[in-house]
């Protein structure tokens, strides 16, 4: 997707603070963190949001949760707790139309991503 910000982050055309990368996903710090830990986990395949998940590509979602699990432990927020959020379409608060999980924690959470 030519104009997608997150596809440009994957291609390293836009810099980001990468915390994890493999052949399927990338995770990087949110540019506008809502909590001490705020990481975005995205598939390398461009999917607009959860509505693009189908029987062929659904495995990516399990992989994104595995990465979230690993990063939450590494960030030291697994025991106290954290939140994983994915926004969909306008009323869901989605701004960037490339599927992403917000991994948020490091304090008692009041906000939504
Ligand atoms: P959404 O509202 O679509 O669920 O979340 C999009 C998130 O992407 C927001 O939390 C926003 O701060 C983050 N974001 C937008 N542009 C960039 C960027 O260029 N770099 C990084 N690291 N995060 C971004
Ligand atoms: Zn994209």
PDB file of N, CA, C and O in Angstrom, residues 20-27 44 60 63 67:
ATOM      1  N   UNK A  20      10.661  -5.203  18.084  1.00  0.00           N
ATOM      2  CA  UNK A  20      10.631  -6.614  17.677  1.00  0.00           C
ATOM      3  C   UNK A  20      10.335  -6.676  16.172  1.00  0.00           C
ATOM      4  O   UNK A  20       9.548  -5.879  15.654  1.00  0.00           O
ATOM      5  N   UNK A  21      10.965  -7.627  15.501  1.00  0.00           N
ATOM      6  CA  UNK A  21      10.671  -7.824  14.075  1.00  0.00           C
ATOM      7  C   UNK A  21      10.952  -9.267  13.705  1.00  0.00           C
ATOM      8  O   UNK A  21      11.949  -9.860  14.145  1.00  0.00           O
ATOM      9  N   UNK A  22      10.077  -9.872  12.925  1.00  0.00           N
ATOM     10  CA  UNK A  22      10.358 -11.161  12.294  1.00  0.00           C
ATOM     11  C   UNK A  22       9.771 -11.126  10.886  1.00  0.00           C
ATOM     12  O   UNK A  22       9.412 -10.041  10.400  1.00  0.00           O
ATOM     13  N   UNK A  23       9.658 -12.283  10.241  1.00  0.00           N
ATOM     14  CA  UNK A  23       9.217 -12.275   8.844  1.00  0.00           C
ATOM     15  C   UNK A  23       7.742 -11.904   8.686  1.00  0.00           C
ATOM     16  O   UNK A  23       7.315 -11.489   7.604  1.00  0.00           O
ATOM     17  N   UNK A  24       6.988 -11.996   9.780  1.00  0.00           N
ATOM     18  CA  UNK A  24       5.541 -11.774   9.697  1.00  0.00           C
ATOM     19  C   UNK A  24       5.056 -10.476  10.320  1.00  0.00           C
ATOM     20  O   UNK A  24       4.049  -9.915   9.886  1.00  0.00           O
ATOM     21  N   UNK A  25       5.726 -10.041  11.369  1.00  0.00           N
ATOM     22  CA  UNK A  25       5.234  -8.876  12.109  1.00  0.00           C
ATOM     23  C   UNK A  25       6.367  -7.925  12.476  1.00  0.00           C
ATOM     24  O   UNK A  25       7.549  -8.292  12.445  1.00  0.00           O
ATOM     25  N   UNK A  26       5.947  -6.732  12.864  1.00  0.00           N
ATOM     26  CA  UNK A  26       6.886  -5.743  13.387  1.00  0.00           C
ATOM     27  C   UNK A  26       6.223  -5.076  14.588  1.00  0.00           C
ATOM     28  O   UNK A  26       4.991  -4.933  14.619  1.00  0.00           O
ATOM     29  N   UNK A  27       7.029  -4.701  15.578  1.00  0.00           N
ATOM     30  CA  UNK A  27       6.509  -3.967  16.734  1.00  0.00           C
ATOM     31  C   UNK A  27       7.416  -2.777  16.980  1.00  0.00           C
ATOM     32  O   UNK A  27       8.642  -2.882  16.920  1.00  0.00           O
ATOM     33  N   UNK A  44       3.195  -7.617   8.691  1.00  0.00           N
ATOM     34  CA  UNK A  44       3.894  -7.040   7.536  1.00  0.00           C
ATOM     35  C   UNK A  44       2.997  -7.007   6.304  1.00  0.00           C
ATOM     36  O   UNK A  44       3.158  -6.159   5.433  1.00  0.00           O
ATOM     37  N   UNK A  60      -2.172 -14.965  11.404  1.00  0.00           N
ATOM     38  CA  UNK A  60      -1.356 -13.809  11.803  1.00  0.00           C
ATOM     39  C   UNK A  60      -1.806 -13.249  13.152  1.00  0.00           C
ATOM     40  O   UNK A  60      -0.997 -12.738  13.927  1.00  0.00           O
ATOM     41  N   UNK A  63      -0.236 -15.046  15.964  1.00  0.00           N
ATOM     42  CA  UNK A  63       1.177 -14.665  16.031  1.00  0.00           C
ATOM     43  C   UNK A  63       1.329 -13.284  16.673  1.00  0.00           C
ATOM     44  O   UNK A  63       2.233 -13.058  17.495  1.00  0.00           O
ATOM     45  N   UNK A  67       3.508 -12.398  20.080  1.00  0.00           N
ATOM     46  CA  UNK A  67       4.502 -11.319  20.164  1.00  0.00           C
ATOM     47  C   UNK A  67       4.122 -10.355  21.296  1.00  0.00           C
ATOM     48  O   UNK A  67       4.986  -9.911  22.068  1.00  0.00           O
TER      49      UNK A  67
END
